[in-house]
Coordinates of C-alpha atoms and ligand atoms in Angstrom, one line a residue:
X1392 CA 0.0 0.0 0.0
X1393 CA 1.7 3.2 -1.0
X1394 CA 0.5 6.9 -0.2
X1395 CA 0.3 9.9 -2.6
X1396 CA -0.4 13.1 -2.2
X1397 CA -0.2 15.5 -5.4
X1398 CA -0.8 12.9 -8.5
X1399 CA -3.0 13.0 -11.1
X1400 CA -5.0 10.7 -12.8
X1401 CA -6.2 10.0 -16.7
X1402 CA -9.4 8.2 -15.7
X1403 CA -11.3 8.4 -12.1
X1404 CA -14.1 6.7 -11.4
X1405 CA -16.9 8.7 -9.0
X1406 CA -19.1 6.1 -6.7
X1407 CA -20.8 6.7 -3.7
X1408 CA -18.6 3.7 -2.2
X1409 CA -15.2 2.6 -2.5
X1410 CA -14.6 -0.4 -4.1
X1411 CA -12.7 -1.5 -0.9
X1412 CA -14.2 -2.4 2.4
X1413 CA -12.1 -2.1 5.6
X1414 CA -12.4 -5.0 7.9
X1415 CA -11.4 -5.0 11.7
X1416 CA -10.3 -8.3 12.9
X1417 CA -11.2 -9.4 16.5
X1418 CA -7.6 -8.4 17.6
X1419 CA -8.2 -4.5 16.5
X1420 CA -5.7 -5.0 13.2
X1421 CA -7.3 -3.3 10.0
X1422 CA -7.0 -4.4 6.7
X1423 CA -9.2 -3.1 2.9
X1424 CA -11.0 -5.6 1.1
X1425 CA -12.0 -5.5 -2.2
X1426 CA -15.8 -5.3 -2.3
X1427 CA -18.0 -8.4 -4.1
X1428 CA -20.3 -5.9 -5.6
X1429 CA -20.6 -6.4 -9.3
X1430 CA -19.3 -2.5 -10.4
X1431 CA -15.9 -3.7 -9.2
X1432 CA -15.5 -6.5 -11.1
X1433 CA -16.8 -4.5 -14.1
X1434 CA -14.3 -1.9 -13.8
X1435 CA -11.6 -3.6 -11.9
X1436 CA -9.7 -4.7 -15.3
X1437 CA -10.1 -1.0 -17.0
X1438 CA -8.5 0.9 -13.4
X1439 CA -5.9 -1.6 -13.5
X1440 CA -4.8 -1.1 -17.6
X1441 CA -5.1 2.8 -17.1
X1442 CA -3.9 3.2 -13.3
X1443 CA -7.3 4.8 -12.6
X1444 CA -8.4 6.6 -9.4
X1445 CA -11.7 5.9 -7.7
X1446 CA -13.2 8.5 -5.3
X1447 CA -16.0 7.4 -2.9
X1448 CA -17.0 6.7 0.4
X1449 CA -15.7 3.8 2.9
X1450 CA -19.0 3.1 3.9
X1451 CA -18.6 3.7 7.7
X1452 CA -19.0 7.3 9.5
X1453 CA -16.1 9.9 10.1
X1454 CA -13.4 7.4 8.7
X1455 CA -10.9 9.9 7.7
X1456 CA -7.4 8.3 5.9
X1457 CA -4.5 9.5 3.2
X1458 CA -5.5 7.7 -0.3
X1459 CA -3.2 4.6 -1.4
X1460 CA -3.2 2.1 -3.9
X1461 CA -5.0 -1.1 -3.9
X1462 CA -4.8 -4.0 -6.2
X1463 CA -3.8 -1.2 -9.0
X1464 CA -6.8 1.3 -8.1
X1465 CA -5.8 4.4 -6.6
X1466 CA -8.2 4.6 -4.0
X1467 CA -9.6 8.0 -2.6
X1468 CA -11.5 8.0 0.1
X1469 CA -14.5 11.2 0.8
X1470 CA -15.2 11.2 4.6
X1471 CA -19.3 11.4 5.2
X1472 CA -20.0 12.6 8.6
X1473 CA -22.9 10.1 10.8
X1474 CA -25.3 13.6 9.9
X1475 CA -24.6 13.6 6.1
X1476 CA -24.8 9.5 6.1
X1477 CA -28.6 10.7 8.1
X1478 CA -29.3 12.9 5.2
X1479 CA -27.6 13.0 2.2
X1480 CA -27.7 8.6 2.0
X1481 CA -30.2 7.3 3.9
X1482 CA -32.9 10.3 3.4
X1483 CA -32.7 11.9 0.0
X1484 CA -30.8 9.1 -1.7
X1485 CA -33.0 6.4 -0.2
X1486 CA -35.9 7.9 1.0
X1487 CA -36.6 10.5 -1.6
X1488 CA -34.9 9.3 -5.1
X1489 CA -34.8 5.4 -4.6
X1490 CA -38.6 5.5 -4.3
X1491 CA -39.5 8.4 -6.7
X1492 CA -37.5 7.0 -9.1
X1493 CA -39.1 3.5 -8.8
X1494 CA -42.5 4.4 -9.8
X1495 CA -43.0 5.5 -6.2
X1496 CA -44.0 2.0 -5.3
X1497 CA -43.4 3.5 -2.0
X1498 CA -43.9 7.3 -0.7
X1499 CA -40.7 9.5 -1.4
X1500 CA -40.3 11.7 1.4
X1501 CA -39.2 15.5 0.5
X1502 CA -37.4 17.2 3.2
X1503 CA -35.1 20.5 2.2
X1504 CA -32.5 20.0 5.0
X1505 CA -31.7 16.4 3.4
X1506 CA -31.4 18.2 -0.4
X1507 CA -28.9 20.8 1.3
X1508 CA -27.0 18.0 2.5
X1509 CA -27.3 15.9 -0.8
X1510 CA -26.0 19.8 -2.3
X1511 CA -23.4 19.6 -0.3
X1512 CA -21.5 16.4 -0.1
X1513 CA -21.8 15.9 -4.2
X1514 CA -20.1 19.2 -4.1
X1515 CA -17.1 17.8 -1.8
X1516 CA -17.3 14.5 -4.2
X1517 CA -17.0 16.9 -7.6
X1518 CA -14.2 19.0 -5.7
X1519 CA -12.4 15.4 -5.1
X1520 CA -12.4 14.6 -8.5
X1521 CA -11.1 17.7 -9.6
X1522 CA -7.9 18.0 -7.8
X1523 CA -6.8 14.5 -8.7
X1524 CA -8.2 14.8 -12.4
X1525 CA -5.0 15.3 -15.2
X1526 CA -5.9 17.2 -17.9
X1527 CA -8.2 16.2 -20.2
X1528 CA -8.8 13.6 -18.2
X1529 CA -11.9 10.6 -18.4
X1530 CA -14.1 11.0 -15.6
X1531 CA -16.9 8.6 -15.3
X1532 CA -19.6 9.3 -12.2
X1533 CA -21.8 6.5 -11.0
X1534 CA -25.6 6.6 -10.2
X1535 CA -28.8 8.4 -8.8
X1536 CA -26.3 9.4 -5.3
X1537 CA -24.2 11.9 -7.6
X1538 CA -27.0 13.5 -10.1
X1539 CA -25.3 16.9 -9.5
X1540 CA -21.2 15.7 -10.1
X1541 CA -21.5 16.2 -13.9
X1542 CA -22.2 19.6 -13.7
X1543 CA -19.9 21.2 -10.6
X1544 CA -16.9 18.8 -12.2
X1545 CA -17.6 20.5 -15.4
X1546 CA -17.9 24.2 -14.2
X1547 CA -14.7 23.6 -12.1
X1548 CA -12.9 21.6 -14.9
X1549 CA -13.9 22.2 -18.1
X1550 CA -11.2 20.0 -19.9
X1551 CA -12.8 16.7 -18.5
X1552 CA -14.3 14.5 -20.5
X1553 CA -17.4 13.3 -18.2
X1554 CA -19.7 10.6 -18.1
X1555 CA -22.4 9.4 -16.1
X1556 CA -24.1 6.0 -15.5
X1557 CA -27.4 5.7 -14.2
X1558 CA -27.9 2.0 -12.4
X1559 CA -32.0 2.8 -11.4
X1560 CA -34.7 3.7 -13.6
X1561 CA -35.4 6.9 -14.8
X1562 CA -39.1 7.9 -14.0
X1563 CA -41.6 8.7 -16.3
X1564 CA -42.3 13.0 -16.3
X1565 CA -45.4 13.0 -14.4
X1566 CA -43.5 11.2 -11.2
X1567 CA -40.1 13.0 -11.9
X1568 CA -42.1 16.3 -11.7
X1569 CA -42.8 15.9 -8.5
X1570 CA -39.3 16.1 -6.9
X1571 CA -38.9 20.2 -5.7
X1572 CA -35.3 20.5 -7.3
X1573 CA -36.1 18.7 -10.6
X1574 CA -34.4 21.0 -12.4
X1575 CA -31.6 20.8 -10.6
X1576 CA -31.2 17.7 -11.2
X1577 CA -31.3 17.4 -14.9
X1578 CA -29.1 20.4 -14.6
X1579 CA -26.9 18.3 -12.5
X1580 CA -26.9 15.5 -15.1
X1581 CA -26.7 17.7 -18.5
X1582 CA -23.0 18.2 -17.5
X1583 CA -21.9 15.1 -18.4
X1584 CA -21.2 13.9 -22.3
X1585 CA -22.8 10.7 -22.1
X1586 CA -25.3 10.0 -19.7
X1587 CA -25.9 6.3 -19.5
X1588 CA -29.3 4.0 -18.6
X1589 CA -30.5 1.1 -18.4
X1590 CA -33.3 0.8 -20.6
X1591 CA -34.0 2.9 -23.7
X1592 CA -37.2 4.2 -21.9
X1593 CA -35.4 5.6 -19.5
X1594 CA -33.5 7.8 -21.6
X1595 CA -36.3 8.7 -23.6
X1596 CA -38.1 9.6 -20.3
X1597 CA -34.9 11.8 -19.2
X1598 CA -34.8 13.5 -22.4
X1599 CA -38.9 14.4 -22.3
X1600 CA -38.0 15.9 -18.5
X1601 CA -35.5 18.0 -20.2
X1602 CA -37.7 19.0 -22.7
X1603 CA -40.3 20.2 -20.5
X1604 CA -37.9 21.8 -17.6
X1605 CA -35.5 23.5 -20.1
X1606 CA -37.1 23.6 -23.4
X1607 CA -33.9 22.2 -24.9
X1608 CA -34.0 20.3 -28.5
X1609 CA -33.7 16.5 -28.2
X1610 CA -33.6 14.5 -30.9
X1611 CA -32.7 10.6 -30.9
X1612 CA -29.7 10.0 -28.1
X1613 CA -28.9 13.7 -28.7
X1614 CA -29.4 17.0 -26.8
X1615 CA -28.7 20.0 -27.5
X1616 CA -27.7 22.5 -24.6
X1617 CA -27.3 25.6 -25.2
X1618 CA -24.5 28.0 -23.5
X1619 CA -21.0 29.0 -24.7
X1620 CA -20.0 27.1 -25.9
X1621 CA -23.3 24.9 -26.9
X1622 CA -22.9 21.2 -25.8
X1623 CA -24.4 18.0 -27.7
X1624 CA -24.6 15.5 -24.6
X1625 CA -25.5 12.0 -25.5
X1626 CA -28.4 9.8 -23.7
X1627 CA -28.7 6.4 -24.4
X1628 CA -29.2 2.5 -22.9
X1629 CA -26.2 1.3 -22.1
X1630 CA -27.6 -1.8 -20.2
X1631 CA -25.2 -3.5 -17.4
X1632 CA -24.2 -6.5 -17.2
X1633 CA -22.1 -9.5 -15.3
X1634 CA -19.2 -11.6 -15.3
X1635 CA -20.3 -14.5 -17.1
X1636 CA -17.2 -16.2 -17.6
X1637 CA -16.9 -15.7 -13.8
X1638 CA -20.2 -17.2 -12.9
X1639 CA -20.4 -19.8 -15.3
X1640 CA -16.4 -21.1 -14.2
X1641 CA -17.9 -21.1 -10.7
X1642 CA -20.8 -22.8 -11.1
X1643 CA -18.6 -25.7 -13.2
X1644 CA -16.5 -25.8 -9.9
X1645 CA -17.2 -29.3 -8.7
X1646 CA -17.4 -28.5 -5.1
X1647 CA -20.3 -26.2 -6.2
X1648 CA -21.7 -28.8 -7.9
X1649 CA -21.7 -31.2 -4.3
X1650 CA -23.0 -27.9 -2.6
X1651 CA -25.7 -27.5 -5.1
X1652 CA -26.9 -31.2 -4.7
X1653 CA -26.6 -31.2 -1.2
X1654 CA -28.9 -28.3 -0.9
X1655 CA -31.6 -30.0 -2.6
X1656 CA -31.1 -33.0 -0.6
X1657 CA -31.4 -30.7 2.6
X1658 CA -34.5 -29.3 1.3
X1659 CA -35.7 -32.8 0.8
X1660 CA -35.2 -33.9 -2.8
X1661 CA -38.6 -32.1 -3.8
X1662 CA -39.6 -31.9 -7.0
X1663 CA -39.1 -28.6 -7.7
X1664 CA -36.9 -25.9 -6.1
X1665 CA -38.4 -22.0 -6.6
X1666 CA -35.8 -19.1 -5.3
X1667 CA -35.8 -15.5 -5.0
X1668 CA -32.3 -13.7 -4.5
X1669 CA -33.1 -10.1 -4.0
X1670 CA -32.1 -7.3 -1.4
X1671 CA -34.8 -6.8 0.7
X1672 CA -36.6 -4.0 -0.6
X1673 CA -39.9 -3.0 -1.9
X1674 CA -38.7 -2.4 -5.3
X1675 CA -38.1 -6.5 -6.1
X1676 CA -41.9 -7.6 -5.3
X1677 CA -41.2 -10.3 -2.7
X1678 CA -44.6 -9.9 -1.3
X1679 CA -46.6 -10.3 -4.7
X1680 CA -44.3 -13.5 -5.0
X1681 CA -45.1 -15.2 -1.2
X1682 CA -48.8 -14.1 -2.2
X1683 CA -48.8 -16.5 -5.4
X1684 CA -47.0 -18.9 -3.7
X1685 CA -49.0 -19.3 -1.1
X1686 CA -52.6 -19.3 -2.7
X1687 CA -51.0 -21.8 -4.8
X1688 CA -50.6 -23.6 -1.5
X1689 CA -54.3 -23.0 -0.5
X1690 CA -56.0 -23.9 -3.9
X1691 CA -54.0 -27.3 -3.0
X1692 CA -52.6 -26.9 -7.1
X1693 CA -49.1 -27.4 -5.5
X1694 CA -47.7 -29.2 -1.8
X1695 CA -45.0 -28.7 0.5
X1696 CA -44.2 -32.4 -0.4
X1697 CA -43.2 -31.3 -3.8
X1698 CA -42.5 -27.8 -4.0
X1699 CA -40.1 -25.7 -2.0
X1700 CA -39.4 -22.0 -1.9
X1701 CA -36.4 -21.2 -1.2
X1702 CA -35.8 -17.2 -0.9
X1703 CA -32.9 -15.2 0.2
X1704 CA -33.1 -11.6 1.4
X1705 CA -30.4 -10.1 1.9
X1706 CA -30.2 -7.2 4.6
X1707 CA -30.6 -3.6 3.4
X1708 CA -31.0 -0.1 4.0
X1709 CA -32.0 -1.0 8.3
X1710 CA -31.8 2.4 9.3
X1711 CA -34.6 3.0 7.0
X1712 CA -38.2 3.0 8.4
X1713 CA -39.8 2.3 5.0
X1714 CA -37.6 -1.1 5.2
X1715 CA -38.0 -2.3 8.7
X1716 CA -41.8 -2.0 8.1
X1717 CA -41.1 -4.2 5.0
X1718 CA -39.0 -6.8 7.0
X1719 CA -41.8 -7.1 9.2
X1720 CA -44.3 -7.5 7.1
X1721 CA -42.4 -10.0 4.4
X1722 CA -41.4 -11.8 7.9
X1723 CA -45.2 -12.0 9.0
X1724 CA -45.8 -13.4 5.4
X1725 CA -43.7 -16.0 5.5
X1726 CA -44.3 -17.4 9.3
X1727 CA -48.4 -17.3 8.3
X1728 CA -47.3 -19.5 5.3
X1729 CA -45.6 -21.8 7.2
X1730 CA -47.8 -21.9 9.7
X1731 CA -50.6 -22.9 7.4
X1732 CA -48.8 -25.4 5.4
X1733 CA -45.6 -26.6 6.5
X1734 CA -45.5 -30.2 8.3
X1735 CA -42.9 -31.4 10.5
X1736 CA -40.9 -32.3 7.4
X1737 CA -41.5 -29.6 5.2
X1738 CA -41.3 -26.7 5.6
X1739 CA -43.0 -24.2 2.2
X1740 CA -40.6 -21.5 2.1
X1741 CA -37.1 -21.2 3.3
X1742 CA -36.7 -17.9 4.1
X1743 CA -33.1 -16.6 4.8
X1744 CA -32.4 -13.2 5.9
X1745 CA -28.5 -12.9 5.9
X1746 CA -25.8 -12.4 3.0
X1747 CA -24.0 -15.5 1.6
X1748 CA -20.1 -16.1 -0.3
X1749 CA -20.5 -16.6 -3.9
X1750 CA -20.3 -19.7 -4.1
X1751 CA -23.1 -20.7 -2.3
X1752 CA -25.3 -17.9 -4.5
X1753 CA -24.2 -20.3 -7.6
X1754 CA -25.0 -23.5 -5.8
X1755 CA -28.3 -22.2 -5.2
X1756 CA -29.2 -21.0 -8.6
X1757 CA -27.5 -24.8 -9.7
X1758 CA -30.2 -26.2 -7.4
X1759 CA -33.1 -24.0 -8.9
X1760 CA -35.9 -25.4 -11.4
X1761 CA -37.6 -22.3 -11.1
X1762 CA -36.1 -18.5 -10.3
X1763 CA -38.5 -15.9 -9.3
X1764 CA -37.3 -12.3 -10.4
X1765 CA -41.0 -10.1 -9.8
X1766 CA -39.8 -6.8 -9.4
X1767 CA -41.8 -4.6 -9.3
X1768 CA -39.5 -1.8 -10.9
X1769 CA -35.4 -3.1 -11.2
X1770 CA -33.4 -0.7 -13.2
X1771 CA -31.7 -4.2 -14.5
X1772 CA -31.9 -7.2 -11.6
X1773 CA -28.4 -8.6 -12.4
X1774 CA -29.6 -11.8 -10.3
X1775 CA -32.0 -12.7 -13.8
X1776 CA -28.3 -12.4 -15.4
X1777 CA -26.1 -14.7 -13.1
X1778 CA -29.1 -17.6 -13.5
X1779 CA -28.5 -17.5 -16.8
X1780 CA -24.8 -17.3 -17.1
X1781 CA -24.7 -20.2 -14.6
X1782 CA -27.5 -22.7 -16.2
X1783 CA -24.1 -24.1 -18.3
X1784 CA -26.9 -27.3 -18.3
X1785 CA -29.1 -25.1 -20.4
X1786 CA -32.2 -26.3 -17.7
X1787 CA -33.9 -24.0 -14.9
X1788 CA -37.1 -22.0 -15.7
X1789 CA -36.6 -17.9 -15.5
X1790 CA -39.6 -15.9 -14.2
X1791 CA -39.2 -12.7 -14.9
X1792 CA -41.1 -9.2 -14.5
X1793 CA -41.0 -7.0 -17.5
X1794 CA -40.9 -4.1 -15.0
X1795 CA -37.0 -5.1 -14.6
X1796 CA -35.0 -3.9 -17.2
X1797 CA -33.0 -7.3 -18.1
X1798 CA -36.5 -8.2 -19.3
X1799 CA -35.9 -6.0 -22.9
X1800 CA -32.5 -8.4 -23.3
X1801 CA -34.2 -11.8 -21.5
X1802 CA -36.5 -12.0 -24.3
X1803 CA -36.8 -16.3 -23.9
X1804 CA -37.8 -16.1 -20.1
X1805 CA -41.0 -16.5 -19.3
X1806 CA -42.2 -12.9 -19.0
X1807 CA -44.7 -12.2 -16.0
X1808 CA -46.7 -9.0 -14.8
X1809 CA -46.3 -9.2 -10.8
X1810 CA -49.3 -7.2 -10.5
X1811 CA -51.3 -9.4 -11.8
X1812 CA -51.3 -12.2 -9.1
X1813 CA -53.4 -15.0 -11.0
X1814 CA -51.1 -14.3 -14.1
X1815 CA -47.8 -15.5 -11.8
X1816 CA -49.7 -18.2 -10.4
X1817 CA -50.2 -19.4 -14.0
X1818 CA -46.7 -18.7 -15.1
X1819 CA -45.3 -20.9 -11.9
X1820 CA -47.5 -23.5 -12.9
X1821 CA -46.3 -23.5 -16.2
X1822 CA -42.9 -23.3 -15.7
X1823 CA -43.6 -26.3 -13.0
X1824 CA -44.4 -28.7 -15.5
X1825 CA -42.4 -26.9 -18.6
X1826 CA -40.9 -29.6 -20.6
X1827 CA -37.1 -30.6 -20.8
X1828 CA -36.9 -29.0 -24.6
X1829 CA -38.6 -25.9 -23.9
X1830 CA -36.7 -25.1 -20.9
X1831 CA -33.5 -25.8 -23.1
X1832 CA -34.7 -23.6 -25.9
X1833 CA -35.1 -20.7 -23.7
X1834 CA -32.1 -21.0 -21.1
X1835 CA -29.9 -21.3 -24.8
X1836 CA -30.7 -18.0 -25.7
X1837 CA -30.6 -16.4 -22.6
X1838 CA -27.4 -17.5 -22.3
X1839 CA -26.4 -16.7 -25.5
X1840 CA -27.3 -13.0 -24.5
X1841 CA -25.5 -13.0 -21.3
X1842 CA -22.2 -14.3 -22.5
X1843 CA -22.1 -11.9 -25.6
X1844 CA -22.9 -8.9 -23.8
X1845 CA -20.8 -9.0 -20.4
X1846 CA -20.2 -6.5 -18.2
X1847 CA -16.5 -6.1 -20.4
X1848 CA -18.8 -5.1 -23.2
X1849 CA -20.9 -2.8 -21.2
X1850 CA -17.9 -1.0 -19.9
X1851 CA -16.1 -0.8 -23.4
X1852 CA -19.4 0.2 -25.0
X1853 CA -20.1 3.5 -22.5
X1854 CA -16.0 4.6 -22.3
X1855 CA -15.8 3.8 -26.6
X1856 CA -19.1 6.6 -26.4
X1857 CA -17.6 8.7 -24.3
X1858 CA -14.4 9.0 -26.0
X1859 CA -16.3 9.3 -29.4
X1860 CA -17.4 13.1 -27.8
X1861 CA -14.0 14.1 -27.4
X1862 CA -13.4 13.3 -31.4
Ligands
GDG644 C1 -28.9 -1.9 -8.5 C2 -30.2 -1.8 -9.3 C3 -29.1 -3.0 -11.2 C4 -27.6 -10.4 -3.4 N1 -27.6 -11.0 -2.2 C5 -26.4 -11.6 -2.1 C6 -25.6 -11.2 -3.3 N2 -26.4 -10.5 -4.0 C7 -25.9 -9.9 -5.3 C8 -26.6 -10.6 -6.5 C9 -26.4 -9.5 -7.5 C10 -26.5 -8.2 -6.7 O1 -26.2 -8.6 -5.3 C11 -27.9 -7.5 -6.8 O2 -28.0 -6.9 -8.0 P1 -29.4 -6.5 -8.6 O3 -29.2 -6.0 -10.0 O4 -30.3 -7.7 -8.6 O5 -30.0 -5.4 -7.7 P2 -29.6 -4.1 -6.8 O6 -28.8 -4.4 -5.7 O7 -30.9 -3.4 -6.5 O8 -28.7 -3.2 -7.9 C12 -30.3 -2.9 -10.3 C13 -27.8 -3.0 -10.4 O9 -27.8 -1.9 -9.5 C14 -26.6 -2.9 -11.4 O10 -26.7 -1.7 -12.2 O11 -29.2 -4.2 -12.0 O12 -31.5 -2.8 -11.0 O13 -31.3 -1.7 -8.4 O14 -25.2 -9.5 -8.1 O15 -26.0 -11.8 -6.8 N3 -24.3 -11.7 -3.5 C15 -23.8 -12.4 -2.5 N4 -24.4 -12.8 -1.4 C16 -25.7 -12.4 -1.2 O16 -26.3 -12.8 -0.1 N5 -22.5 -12.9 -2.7

């Protein structure tokens, strides 16, 4: 680990978190971690060719330290205090844009003493970014945390080349609108060169906001803002993706193999194995899912003999109170469930509330017939991805919401509308009793999807866009 001071760098990432995590053993000695989280892994090979920097929080309060290099990322850390993690993070990042953003499925709460704070930490994160930036350099800002970087990089560093990446939807108008510093935000956004989404519908609703809150000409992926000197900034899909290679060599591993038979032998050898893999939050419809499940139960059109639900939910966003009152009730849901239905020996869903390695994330999709992804808005659901990139056996049935966007590139799964609760009953049952060849036919071209367009591609795809604005 080596400290710098005064260096510059030719290409920074911008994320709200490092891609390290610091970890305190029992005995008090501290050591940085790379994180599992998917954006790493994307970007981890890019850093590493062009000796990037990556500015971001560490993820705990107050943890102040010098920036050093990691596994060839220059790492710079921006300190959050416990009141800016109150209100810039948990409250306007995850209690006003999280939810307004997706759909408001639940209520976004407005509260001008969270903006100021959201005002004022992107500003330290755009003043970061500047003093390590060389010039000319690439600077590529991630998500709905930093909407105003692109613009207070630009106005303090005009020579950058900027991008931006947007990992959650972007709402239709008549939600967006109702956010109090709307245009701010687009503001905020318009000084990048290439802002990036998931879905083409969420660029074509970005470019209607700006439209209607600046009156700026939009045509295609291209709009025009005017100033001096005018700017063409480009919005487009650029959807994300995963490590195939990375899954699928895992889930060849013949230790994950033994794992993912001994997990169906744990669960009983049923017939059929369903699982949900989600965070636990409102967005990903785990309710509408136990709901299904368990009429299915009551109509008696499946038992806890043969069918087992397996879903992990993996802890997020506790501080929040929109989330504990989601544990409890998803928790409630569950225990009535089994209560009703279970036996002695079976149990109908497994529900498991904690994070797991990998490994045992691929021996569970290896032990799946049947993967539920309902959400009810995903800006992608990367879990829909890793099924497929791991089903080498071309077998396994994916459910999948057309509210996620993986559904526009997933175009074999079978394609369900959560809201509609007797439709996913159907669709389980169908995918229950789906035969061998059909299952094959649709796993082979999801697979063929995944594996073609990696996250390598995605990466290559926004940066080869980005650098096409500098020509
Ligand atoms: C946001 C957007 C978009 C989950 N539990 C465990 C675990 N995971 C991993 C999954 C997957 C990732 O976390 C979750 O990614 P998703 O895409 O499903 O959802 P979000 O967390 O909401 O991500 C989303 C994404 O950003 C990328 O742009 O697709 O729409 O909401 O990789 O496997 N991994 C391990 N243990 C767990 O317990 N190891």
């Amino acid at each position: 680990m080596s400290e710098s001071t005064d260096e510059s760098y030719d290409f920074i990432i911008v994320a709200n978190r490092l891609p390290v995590d610091r970890v305190v053993e029992p005995d008090g000695d501290a050591y940085w971690k790379v994180s599992p989280g998917g954006l790493v892994t994307a970007l981890e090979p890019m850093m590493q060719a062009s000796e990037g920097a990556w500015v971001g929080w560490a993820g705990q309060p107050e943890l102040e330290f010098d920036p050093f290099d990691h596994n060839g990322i220059h790492v710079v850390p921006v300190p959050l205090s416990a009141d800016e993690i109150e209100k810039y993070y948990e409250g306007f990042s995850n209690d006003t844009l999280w939810p307004l953003y997706h759909d408001v499925i639940a209520p976004p709460s407005y509260h001008r003493v969270w903006w100021d704070s959201y005002v004022a930490v992107n500003t330290r994160f755009a003043q970061k970014a500047a003093a390590i930036a060389a010039q000319g350099a690439t600077v590529w800002v991630q998500d709905y945390q930093l909407q105003l970087v692109p613009k207070l990089l630009r106005e303090a560093r005009p020579d950058l080349t900027i991008g931006f990446f947007n990992h959650i939807p972007f709402p239709p108008y008549g939600i967006f609108s109702q956010l109090p510093w709307r245009r701010q935000i687009v503001d905020g956004l318009l000084g990048a060169d290439v802002i990036g989404f998931q879905r083409t519908a969420d660029a074509s609703n970005f470019a209607r906001a700006v439209r209607r809150l600046r009156g700026y000409t939009t045509r295609g992926n291209t709009i025009w803002v005017p100033g001096e000197p005018s700017r063409k900034v480009t919005a487009k899909a650029f959807p994300i993706s995963i490590d195939a290679n990375a899954f699928e060599t895992l889930a060849r591993d013949p230790q994950v193999q033994e794992r993912a038979r001994q997990i169906r032998s744990d669960l009983g050898n049923p017939t059929t194995v369903m699982l949900g893999v989600d965070r636990l939050d409102y967005t990903k419809g785990i309710g509408h899912r136990l709901k299904a499940f368990g009429e299915l139960l009551s109509d008696g059109k499946i038992s806890v003999e043969d069918v087992v639900l397996v879903q992990v939910a993996s802890p997020s966003r506790e501080r929040v109170e929109t989330y504990r009152q989601l544990r409890d009730e998803i928790e409630l849901t569950v225990g009535r469930i089994n209560g009703d239905y279970g036996t002695i020996s079976h149990q109908a869903v497994n529900y498991l509330h904690h994070g797991f390695p990998r490994e045992e994330m691929v021996a569970l999709y290896l032990a799946a017939d049947v993967m539920l992804v309902t959400a009810l808005r995903d800006g992608m659901n990367l879990v829909a991805k890793e099924y497929a990139a791991v089903r080498f056996d071309e077998d396994g049935v994916l459910l999948l919401s057309e509210f996620a966007g993986a559904s526009d590139e997933l175009r074999t799964a079978v394609r369900i509308n959560p809201h509609d609760i007797d439709g996913l009953k159907e669709a389980i049952l169908g995918a229950i009793a789906m035969p061998k060849a059909e299952r094959r036919r649709r796993m082979r071209a999801m697979r063929k999807r995944v594996i073609e367009n990696d996250v390598a591609r995605w990466s290559s795809n926004f940066i080869t866009a980005l650098e096409a604005t500098r020509a």
